[in-house]
Amino acid sequence: VTVRLMSDALRNHGPRELTRVWQRPRGRVRPVAALRGFGDGLGAAAVVPVGDGRVLLAASGDDEENDVVRLWDPVTGEQTGGPLRENSKAGGLVVAMVALPVADGHTLLATAHHDEDDDGHVVYLWDTVTGEQVGGPLPGPEDASNLVAVAAPDGRHLLAVTPYDEDEVWLWDAATAQRAVGPLRAPEDADGPGAMTTVALADGRTLLATAHGHTEGAMLCLWDPATGEPVRTLLCRHEDGGRPSALATVPLPDGGGLLAVSFN
């Protein structure tokens, strides 16, 4: 089953009318299951591999519990885990989440929260089998564009975060919840990162890509996640105002890929 989220809730955390999971067999799209209990719609979501080819859908968005994450079976539409709640207290908002593979095929879930009580932005790590919190709080991002899972050359999966109100990127070890690499700083003539994504190379390496505002357009920086060293810097020139707000890798049929950047 291919999970297709009919929403742009991963970019913004306003109300979204997402209640269905869709399948894309041979280019067609058809509804598979309806997910219940979302109130005003989806807030944030992530696909979580759980072994044997199965995935779960982690999602938040209940109108009265925007701080809660639940796990759903996208085939049956039934809830299979959760609720996962920041510090076991009510209040706040889940702004982003991402799955992080660890040893033995296990997967952790990183959730980023905005705490309405103290205006904090934090990340927590969860065991998707037991529902227990296993890491955090770590400094959290303002939105989903600044939270990315990055595969390291040694098999680890790192969590790249641009903390709220900071212009630097830090990478954390998902297994130990310890800071691994950073800070990653763009050139002085570029703004702080507005978005991040990963780029898979033909030689098997994975790079971290960050998009930054620049007087001539947008600056894209490619980083080695193992060392934090810059690999390449690209300047995407454009005359329109705006700041990079989203970054994505677009695979090509020949095995190559493009970096797509959008502005707000």
Short mmCIF file of C-alpha atoms in Angstrom, two decimals:
data_model
loop_
_atom_site.label_atom_id
_atom_site.label_comp_id
_atom_site.label_asym_id
_atom_site.label_seq_id
_atom_site.Cartn_x
_atom_site.Cartn_y
_atom_site.Cartn_z
CA VAL A 1 0.00 0.00 0.00
CA THR A 2 1.30 3.43 -0.91
CA VAL A 3 0.20 6.04 1.59
CA ARG A 4 -0.76 9.32 -0.06
CA LEU A 5 -1.75 12.21 2.22
CA MET A 6 -4.32 14.44 0.54
CA SER A 7 -3.17 17.54 2.42
CA ASP A 8 -0.35 20.03 2.70
CA ALA A 9 -0.42 19.72 6.48
CA LEU A 10 3.27 18.83 6.58
CA ARG A 11 3.99 22.42 5.60
CA ASN A 12 1.45 24.34 7.70
CA HIS A 13 -0.38 23.51 10.88
CA GLY A 14 -3.75 25.10 10.22
CA PRO A 15 -6.97 23.08 9.81
CA ARG A 16 -6.79 20.50 7.02
CA GLU A 17 -9.57 18.24 5.82
CA LEU A 18 -7.60 14.98 5.71
CA THR A 19 -9.38 11.84 6.83
CA ARG A 20 -8.48 9.30 4.16
CA VAL A 21 -5.60 7.09 3.10
CA TRP A 22 -5.17 6.49 -0.62
CA GLN A 23 -3.57 3.80 -2.74
CA ARG A 24 -1.83 4.42 -6.08
CA PRO A 25 -1.88 1.16 -8.09
CA ARG A 26 -0.48 1.55 -11.63
CA GLY A 27 -0.99 5.28 -11.78
CA ARG A 28 -4.54 5.25 -10.40
CA VAL A 29 -5.59 6.72 -7.07
CA ARG A 30 -8.35 5.19 -4.96
CA PRO A 31 -9.43 5.52 -1.32
CA VAL A 32 -8.35 2.74 1.03
CA ALA A 33 -9.40 3.70 4.55
CA ALA A 34 -10.91 6.57 6.51
CA LEU A 35 -9.17 7.71 9.69
CA ARG A 36 -11.53 8.96 12.37
CA GLY A 37 -11.30 11.52 15.16
CA PHE A 38 -9.37 14.37 13.54
CA GLY A 39 -11.71 17.21 14.46
CA ASP A 40 -10.63 20.09 12.22
CA GLY A 41 -8.23 17.98 10.17
CA LEU A 42 -4.65 16.80 10.09
CA GLY A 43 -1.86 18.74 11.78
CA ALA A 44 1.25 16.70 10.92
CA ALA A 45 1.95 13.16 9.72
CA ALA A 46 4.71 10.69 8.95
CA VAL A 47 4.91 7.18 7.49
CA VAL A 48 6.54 4.75 9.96
CA PRO A 49 7.98 1.42 8.69
CA VAL A 50 7.35 -1.40 11.18
CA GLY A 51 8.89 -4.40 9.39
CA ASP A 52 7.60 -7.14 7.06
CA GLY A 53 6.74 -4.51 4.47
CA ARG A 54 4.15 -2.90 6.74
CA VAL A 55 3.87 0.78 7.58
CA LEU A 56 1.88 2.77 10.10
CA LEU A 57 0.70 6.34 9.75
CA ALA A 58 1.61 8.62 12.65
CA ALA A 59 -0.72 11.59 12.72
CA SER A 60 -1.86 14.47 14.91
CA GLY A 61 -4.70 16.89 14.47
CA ASP A 62 -7.66 16.32 16.78
CA ASP A 63 -9.32 19.69 17.31
CA GLU A 64 -9.10 19.36 21.10
CA GLU A 65 -5.79 17.49 21.26
CA ASN A 66 -3.37 19.09 18.80
CA ASP A 67 -0.49 17.96 21.02
CA VAL A 68 -1.34 14.24 20.67
CA VAL A 69 0.10 11.77 18.12
CA ARG A 70 -1.64 8.51 17.29
CA LEU A 71 -0.54 5.57 15.12
CA TRP A 72 -2.91 4.18 12.50
CA ASP A 73 -3.00 1.10 10.28
CA PRO A 74 -3.49 2.57 6.77
CA VAL A 75 -5.01 -0.69 5.48
CA THR A 76 -7.76 -1.05 8.06
CA GLY A 77 -8.06 2.54 9.25
CA GLU A 78 -7.80 1.35 12.87
CA GLN A 79 -5.74 3.07 15.55
CA THR A 80 -2.85 0.82 16.63
CA GLY A 81 -0.83 3.02 19.01
CA GLY A 82 -0.77 6.18 21.06
CA PRO A 83 -1.69 8.65 22.26
CA LEU A 84 1.85 10.06 22.43
CA ARG A 85 1.82 13.37 24.25
CA GLU A 86 4.60 15.83 25.06
CA ASN A 87 5.59 15.36 28.71
CA SER A 88 2.21 13.71 29.32
CA LYS A 89 0.57 17.12 29.62
CA ALA A 90 -2.16 18.80 27.64
CA GLY A 91 -1.57 21.91 25.55
CA GLY A 92 0.80 22.73 22.72
CA LEU A 93 0.90 21.74 19.09
CA VAL A 94 2.70 19.09 17.04
CA VAL A 95 4.37 20.99 14.19
CA ALA A 96 6.36 18.16 12.56
CA MET A 97 7.33 14.50 12.85
CA VAL A 98 9.67 12.09 11.10
CA ALA A 99 10.49 8.37 11.32
CA LEU A 100 14.06 7.37 12.24
CA PRO A 101 15.24 3.79 11.55
CA VAL A 102 17.58 2.39 14.21
CA ALA A 103 19.21 -1.00 14.84
CA ASP A 104 17.53 -4.35 14.08
CA GLY A 105 14.87 -2.86 11.84
CA HIS A 106 13.41 -0.85 14.70
CA THR A 107 12.00 2.62 14.07
CA LEU A 108 11.78 5.62 16.35
CA LEU A 109 9.43 8.53 15.81
CA ALA A 110 10.65 12.09 16.34
CA THR A 111 7.91 14.62 17.08
CA ALA A 112 8.42 18.38 17.21
CA HIS A 113 6.19 20.40 19.51
CA HIS A 114 5.37 24.03 20.12
CA ASP A 115 4.51 24.46 23.80
CA GLU A 116 1.90 27.19 24.25
CA ASP A 117 2.71 27.54 27.96
CA ASP A 118 6.32 28.66 27.66
CA ASP A 119 6.67 29.34 23.90
CA GLY A 120 9.21 26.53 23.68
CA HIS A 121 9.99 24.38 20.64
CA VAL A 122 11.15 20.86 21.50
CA VAL A 123 11.63 17.41 19.90
CA TYR A 124 10.87 14.10 21.60
CA LEU A 125 11.81 10.58 20.46
CA TRP A 126 9.32 7.72 20.86
CA ASP A 127 9.46 3.92 20.64
CA THR A 128 6.70 3.14 18.13
CA VAL A 129 6.21 -0.38 19.56
CA THR A 130 5.81 0.45 23.24
CA GLY A 131 4.71 4.08 22.94
CA GLU A 132 7.36 5.07 25.47
CA GLN A 133 9.35 8.29 25.25
CA VAL A 134 13.00 7.31 24.70
CA GLY A 135 14.70 10.64 24.06
CA GLY A 136 14.38 14.39 24.41
CA PRO A 137 13.60 17.06 24.91
CA LEU A 138 15.91 18.32 22.16
CA PRO A 139 15.82 21.87 20.76
CA GLY A 140 12.95 21.91 18.28
CA PRO A 141 12.17 23.63 14.97
CA GLU A 142 9.48 26.16 14.20
CA ASP A 143 7.92 24.09 11.41
CA ALA A 144 8.17 20.86 9.43
CA SER A 145 10.65 22.26 6.91
CA ASN A 146 13.39 22.28 9.54
CA LEU A 147 13.18 18.65 10.70
CA VAL A 148 14.73 15.90 8.53
CA ALA A 149 16.00 12.32 8.96
CA VAL A 150 19.44 11.80 7.39
CA ALA A 151 21.14 8.46 6.71
CA ALA A 152 24.80 8.52 7.81
CA PRO A 153 27.53 6.44 6.09
CA ASP A 154 27.98 4.20 9.16
CA GLY A 155 24.34 3.08 9.07
CA ARG A 156 23.06 5.47 11.70
CA HIS A 157 20.12 7.77 11.06
CA LEU A 158 20.65 11.30 12.24
CA LEU A 159 18.03 13.90 13.01
CA ALA A 160 18.75 17.27 11.40
CA VAL A 161 17.14 20.17 13.25
CA THR A 162 17.20 23.92 12.84
CA PRO A 163 16.13 25.03 16.33
CA TYR A 164 13.56 27.78 16.63
CA ASP A 165 15.06 31.28 16.42
CA GLU A 166 18.47 29.91 15.33
CA ASP A 167 20.30 30.11 12.00
CA GLU A 168 22.29 26.89 12.38
CA VAL A 169 21.61 23.20 11.76
CA TRP A 170 22.48 20.49 14.29
CA LEU A 171 22.48 16.74 13.71
CA TRP A 172 21.52 14.37 16.55
CA ASP A 173 22.08 10.63 16.88
CA ALA A 174 18.62 9.03 16.95
CA ALA A 175 19.79 5.98 18.91
CA THR A 176 21.49 7.90 21.73
CA ALA A 177 19.68 11.26 21.53
CA GLN A 178 23.12 12.89 21.65
CA ARG A 179 24.35 15.74 19.48
CA ALA A 180 26.48 14.25 16.67
CA VAL A 181 27.44 16.97 14.18
CA GLY A 182 27.21 20.74 13.97
CA PRO A 183 26.65 23.53 13.85
CA LEU A 184 26.25 23.75 10.06
CA ARG A 185 26.46 27.40 9.04
CA ALA A 186 25.68 28.85 5.61
CA PRO A 187 27.92 31.53 4.07
CA GLU A 188 27.69 34.96 5.69
CA ASP A 189 25.72 36.48 2.80
CA ALA A 190 22.92 33.91 3.22
CA ASP A 191 20.04 33.83 5.71
CA GLY A 192 19.34 30.98 8.09
CA PRO A 193 17.86 27.81 6.59
CA GLY A 194 14.25 28.05 5.48
CA ALA A 195 13.96 24.38 4.50
CA MET A 196 15.91 21.11 4.40
CA THR A 197 15.81 17.76 2.64
CA THR A 198 18.11 14.84 1.83
CA VAL A 199 19.77 14.04 -1.50
CA ALA A 200 20.71 10.45 -2.41
CA LEU A 201 23.75 10.20 -4.69
CA ALA A 202 24.49 7.48 -7.25
CA ASP A 203 27.49 6.29 -5.19
CA GLY A 204 25.21 5.46 -2.26
CA ARG A 205 25.97 8.52 -0.16
CA THR A 206 23.27 10.76 1.28
CA LEU A 207 23.78 14.51 1.62
CA LEU A 208 21.81 17.05 3.59
CA ALA A 209 20.51 19.98 1.52
CA THR A 210 19.53 23.31 3.09
CA ALA A 211 17.85 26.28 1.38
CA HIS A 212 18.66 29.85 2.42
CA GLY A 213 17.43 33.29 1.47
CA HIS A 214 19.95 35.37 -0.50
CA THR A 215 19.95 38.84 -2.03
CA GLU A 216 20.07 37.30 -5.53
CA GLY A 217 17.57 34.51 -4.93
CA ALA A 218 18.07 31.31 -2.96
CA MET A 219 21.27 29.61 -1.89
CA LEU A 220 21.28 25.81 -1.69
CA CYS A 221 23.96 24.20 0.45
CA LEU A 222 24.87 20.50 0.31
CA TRP A 223 26.50 19.01 3.43
CA ASP A 224 28.27 15.79 4.38
CA PRO A 225 26.21 14.55 7.37
CA ALA A 226 29.15 12.58 8.77
CA THR A 227 31.49 15.56 9.09
CA GLY A 228 29.24 18.60 8.76
CA GLU A 229 31.51 19.90 6.01
CA PRO A 230 30.02 21.71 2.99
CA VAL A 231 30.15 19.70 -0.25
CA ARG A 232 28.71 22.18 -2.73
CA THR A 233 26.90 25.53 -2.77
CA LEU A 234 24.42 26.47 -5.49
CA LEU A 235 22.80 29.84 -6.18
CA CYS A 236 19.25 29.73 -7.56
CA ARG A 237 18.77 33.21 -8.99
CA HIS A 238 15.31 34.77 -9.16
CA GLU A 239 13.92 38.29 -9.17
CA ASP A 240 10.85 37.69 -7.00
CA GLY A 241 10.98 38.46 -3.33
CA GLY A 242 10.40 35.80 -0.74
CA ARG A 243 12.21 33.28 1.38
CA PRO A 244 12.75 29.58 0.62
CA SER A 245 9.97 27.71 2.40
CA ALA A 246 10.16 24.15 1.05
CA LEU A 247 12.81 21.93 -0.51
CA ALA A 248 12.34 18.52 -2.12
CA THR A 249 14.31 15.99 -4.16
CA VAL A 250 12.66 14.99 -7.44
CA PRO A 251 13.92 11.62 -8.80
CA LEU A 252 14.43 11.30 -12.57
CA PRO A 253 13.93 8.16 -14.70
CA ASP A 254 17.66 7.95 -15.45
CA GLY A 255 18.48 7.62 -11.75
CA GLY A 256 19.44 11.25 -11.33
CA GLY A 257 17.51 13.86 -9.44
CA LEU A 258 16.58 17.51 -9.19
CA LEU A 259 16.28 19.82 -6.21
CA ALA A 260 12.98 21.73 -6.21
CA VAL A 261 12.67 24.85 -4.05
CA SER A 262 9.61 26.99 -3.37
CA PHE A 263 9.28 30.45 -1.86
CA ASN A 264 6.75 32.20 0.33
#
